[in-house]
Amino acid sequence: RDGILLFELTDKKVWSKAVKDTAGLKDFYEKNKSNYMWPDRLEATIYTCANADVAKETHKMMKKIDDNDTLMARINSTSQLNLQVRTAKFTKGENEIIDQIEWKPGMTKDMVKDNQVVFVVVNRFMPSQPKSLEEAKGLITADYQSALEKAWISELHTKYVIKVNDAVVESVSQGN
């Protein structure tokens, strides 16, 4: 019975409150933004071509076509394996190709990797910055719950005096 009461009270004061109290969560995030940081990142597109001929054709078509879906449709008309395109935000250590290139906007030279030709178009360098509330909501909510729990326990310590009955502790420790 006491366990169920404690569970219900903790849910009301900590768990549900952290989920439902969007204003409190946002305020907590604003005060602790520096705890939720992205490292330096690179927004880039990796082009993986089946061979040097496909890479040459891709470079040629990129001068006329700036949409990757259209580019892939044209290059992959004979085989889906001719060209693969991946656009993302990368951090150091996340992608072997990205780790090898210079982190500045522009197109890299062709590189051979696993018998394929790879090149990268770097769109922009993104210096370290705070994650948005939406990007780190799970972590922020968990930390907010911890902060709510600590505040609640502190409030209980202030409100109620803890008294230890030394005689009972002594009798329990001696097995009586």
Short mmCIF file of C-alpha atoms in Angstrom, two decimals:
data_model
loop_
_atom_site.label_atom_id
_atom_site.label_comp_id
_atom_site.label_asym_id
_atom_site.label_seq_id
_atom_site.Cartn_x
_atom_site.Cartn_y
_atom_site.Cartn_z
CA ARG A 1 0.00 0.00 0.00
CA ASP A 2 2.78 2.44 0.92
CA GLY A 3 4.64 1.53 -2.26
CA ILE A 4 1.60 2.29 -4.41
CA LEU A 5 1.09 5.61 -2.62
CA LEU A 6 4.75 6.52 -3.13
CA PHE A 7 4.52 5.54 -6.81
CA GLU A 8 1.38 7.67 -7.34
CA LEU A 9 2.90 10.65 -5.55
CA THR A 10 6.18 10.39 -7.46
CA ASP A 11 4.24 10.14 -10.71
CA LYS A 12 2.28 13.28 -9.84
CA LYS A 13 5.24 15.31 -8.55
CA VAL A 14 7.95 14.14 -10.96
CA TRP A 15 7.23 11.87 -13.94
CA SER A 16 3.92 13.20 -15.27
CA LYS A 17 4.77 16.75 -14.28
CA ALA A 18 7.93 16.68 -16.40
CA VAL A 19 5.93 15.49 -19.42
CA LYS A 20 2.92 17.78 -18.98
CA ASP A 21 4.68 20.94 -17.76
CA THR A 22 5.88 22.21 -21.15
CA ALA A 23 6.59 25.71 -19.82
CA GLY A 24 8.68 24.30 -16.96
CA LEU A 25 10.51 21.98 -19.36
CA LYS A 26 11.28 24.87 -21.72
CA ASP A 27 12.50 27.03 -18.83
CA PHE A 28 14.70 24.15 -17.58
CA TYR A 29 16.11 23.76 -21.10
CA GLU A 30 16.87 27.48 -21.42
CA LYS A 31 18.76 27.45 -18.11
CA ASN A 32 20.73 24.32 -19.05
CA LYS A 33 21.24 24.69 -22.82
CA SER A 34 24.98 24.26 -22.54
CA ASN A 35 24.48 20.67 -21.33
CA TYR A 36 22.91 19.68 -24.68
CA MET A 37 25.45 20.60 -27.35
CA TRP A 38 26.10 19.38 -30.86
CA PRO A 39 29.80 19.03 -31.62
CA ASP A 40 31.22 20.64 -34.76
CA ARG A 41 29.30 19.22 -37.73
CA LEU A 42 29.46 19.25 -41.48
CA GLU A 43 26.38 19.43 -43.69
CA ALA A 44 27.42 17.53 -46.79
CA THR A 45 26.35 15.22 -49.60
CA ILE A 46 28.36 12.08 -50.36
CA TYR A 47 28.20 10.83 -53.94
CA THR A 48 29.23 7.19 -54.40
CA CYS A 49 29.71 6.19 -58.03
CA ALA A 50 30.09 2.62 -59.30
CA ASN A 51 33.20 3.54 -61.32
CA ALA A 52 35.19 6.41 -62.85
CA ASP A 53 32.92 6.63 -65.92
CA VAL A 54 29.84 7.07 -63.74
CA ALA A 55 31.69 9.69 -61.67
CA LYS A 56 32.61 11.60 -64.83
CA GLU A 57 29.00 11.46 -66.07
CA THR A 58 27.75 12.56 -62.63
CA HIS A 59 30.08 15.58 -62.58
CA LYS A 60 28.94 16.51 -66.09
CA MET A 61 25.24 16.25 -65.21
CA MET A 62 25.66 18.16 -61.93
CA LYS A 63 26.45 21.26 -64.00
CA LYS A 64 22.92 21.09 -65.48
CA ILE A 65 20.92 19.36 -62.74
CA ASP A 66 20.93 20.60 -59.13
CA ASP A 67 18.30 18.19 -57.78
CA ASN A 68 19.79 14.94 -56.44
CA ASP A 69 16.65 12.87 -57.07
CA THR A 70 16.62 13.88 -60.75
CA LEU A 71 20.37 13.31 -60.97
CA MET A 72 20.04 9.81 -59.49
CA ALA A 73 17.12 8.97 -61.79
CA ARG A 74 19.20 9.86 -64.85
CA ILE A 75 22.45 8.21 -63.73
CA ASN A 76 20.69 5.10 -62.42
CA SER A 77 18.57 4.56 -65.54
CA THR A 78 20.62 1.48 -66.45
CA SER A 79 21.44 0.29 -62.93
CA GLN A 80 20.36 1.35 -59.44
CA LEU A 81 23.94 0.73 -58.31
CA ASN A 82 25.52 3.41 -60.53
CA LEU A 83 25.05 6.29 -58.08
CA GLN A 84 24.14 6.55 -54.42
CA VAL A 85 23.65 9.92 -52.77
CA ARG A 86 23.56 10.60 -49.05
CA THR A 87 22.94 14.06 -47.62
CA ALA A 88 23.29 14.53 -43.86
CA LYS A 89 24.90 16.41 -41.02
CA PHE A 90 28.05 14.57 -39.98
CA THR A 91 30.27 14.72 -36.89
CA LYS A 92 33.91 13.66 -36.66
CA GLY A 93 34.28 9.90 -36.40
CA GLU A 94 30.83 9.21 -37.83
CA ASN A 95 31.82 8.65 -41.46
CA GLU A 96 35.18 7.54 -42.85
CA ILE A 97 34.90 9.67 -46.00
CA ILE A 98 33.89 12.81 -44.11
CA ASP A 99 36.84 12.33 -41.74
CA GLN A 100 39.26 12.31 -44.71
CA ILE A 101 38.15 15.56 -46.34
CA GLU A 102 38.82 19.18 -45.54
CA TRP A 103 35.89 20.72 -43.67
CA LYS A 104 35.22 23.68 -45.93
CA PRO A 105 32.41 24.37 -48.43
CA GLY A 106 32.85 23.09 -51.96
CA MET A 107 33.40 19.86 -53.87
CA THR A 108 36.22 17.45 -53.09
CA LYS A 109 38.33 15.60 -55.61
CA ASP A 110 37.32 12.06 -56.56
CA MET A 111 38.53 9.36 -54.18
CA VAL A 112 38.61 5.62 -54.73
CA LYS A 113 37.07 3.54 -51.97
CA ASP A 114 36.16 -0.14 -52.23
CA ASN A 115 36.49 -0.06 -56.05
CA GLN A 116 34.05 2.84 -56.23
CA VAL A 117 34.61 6.53 -56.88
CA VAL A 118 33.45 8.84 -54.11
CA PHE A 119 33.31 12.62 -53.88
CA VAL A 120 31.69 15.00 -51.43
CA VAL A 121 29.93 18.32 -51.78
CA VAL A 122 30.29 20.23 -48.51
CA ASN A 123 27.35 22.60 -48.08
CA ARG A 124 28.42 24.22 -44.82
CA PHE A 125 30.45 23.86 -41.67
CA MET A 126 28.31 24.02 -38.52
CA PRO A 127 30.26 25.00 -35.37
CA SER A 128 29.33 23.51 -32.01
CA GLN A 129 25.90 24.74 -30.93
CA PRO A 130 23.12 23.83 -28.48
CA LYS A 131 20.65 21.18 -29.60
CA SER A 132 17.10 22.43 -29.89
CA LEU A 133 14.54 21.34 -27.30
CA GLU A 134 12.99 19.01 -29.89
CA GLU A 135 16.34 17.44 -30.83
CA ALA A 136 17.20 16.51 -27.22
CA LYS A 137 13.73 16.28 -25.69
CA GLY A 138 14.23 12.81 -24.20
CA LEU A 139 17.46 13.73 -22.42
CA ILE A 140 16.10 17.09 -21.29
CA THR A 141 12.91 15.49 -19.94
CA ALA A 142 14.93 12.90 -17.99
CA ASP A 143 17.16 15.63 -16.52
CA TYR A 144 14.12 17.75 -15.71
CA GLN A 145 12.58 14.79 -13.87
CA SER A 146 15.78 14.40 -11.86
CA ALA A 147 15.74 18.13 -11.00
CA LEU A 148 12.06 17.93 -9.97
CA GLU A 149 12.77 14.89 -7.79
CA LYS A 150 15.73 16.60 -6.09
CA ALA A 151 13.64 19.72 -5.46
CA TRP A 152 10.79 17.62 -4.06
CA ILE A 153 13.12 15.67 -1.73
CA SER A 154 14.73 18.92 -0.60
CA GLU A 155 11.27 20.34 0.11
CA LEU A 156 10.40 17.23 2.15
CA HIS A 157 13.64 17.50 4.15
CA THR A 158 12.84 21.14 4.91
CA LYS A 159 9.25 20.42 5.85
CA TYR A 160 9.78 17.28 7.94
CA VAL A 161 12.44 16.55 10.55
CA ILE A 162 14.01 13.11 10.33
CA LYS A 163 14.31 11.39 13.69
CA VAL A 164 16.20 8.15 14.08
CA ASN A 165 15.18 5.93 16.96
CA ASP A 166 18.62 4.65 17.97
CA ALA A 167 17.18 1.97 20.26
CA VAL A 168 15.22 0.39 17.36
CA VAL A 169 18.23 0.57 15.02
CA GLU A 170 20.40 -1.06 17.69
CA SER A 171 17.87 -3.86 18.28
CA VAL A 172 17.55 -4.52 14.54
CA SER A 173 21.30 -4.62 13.99
CA GLN A 174 21.69 -7.14 16.87
CA GLY A 175 18.94 -9.33 15.51
CA ASN A 176 16.51 -8.87 18.42
#
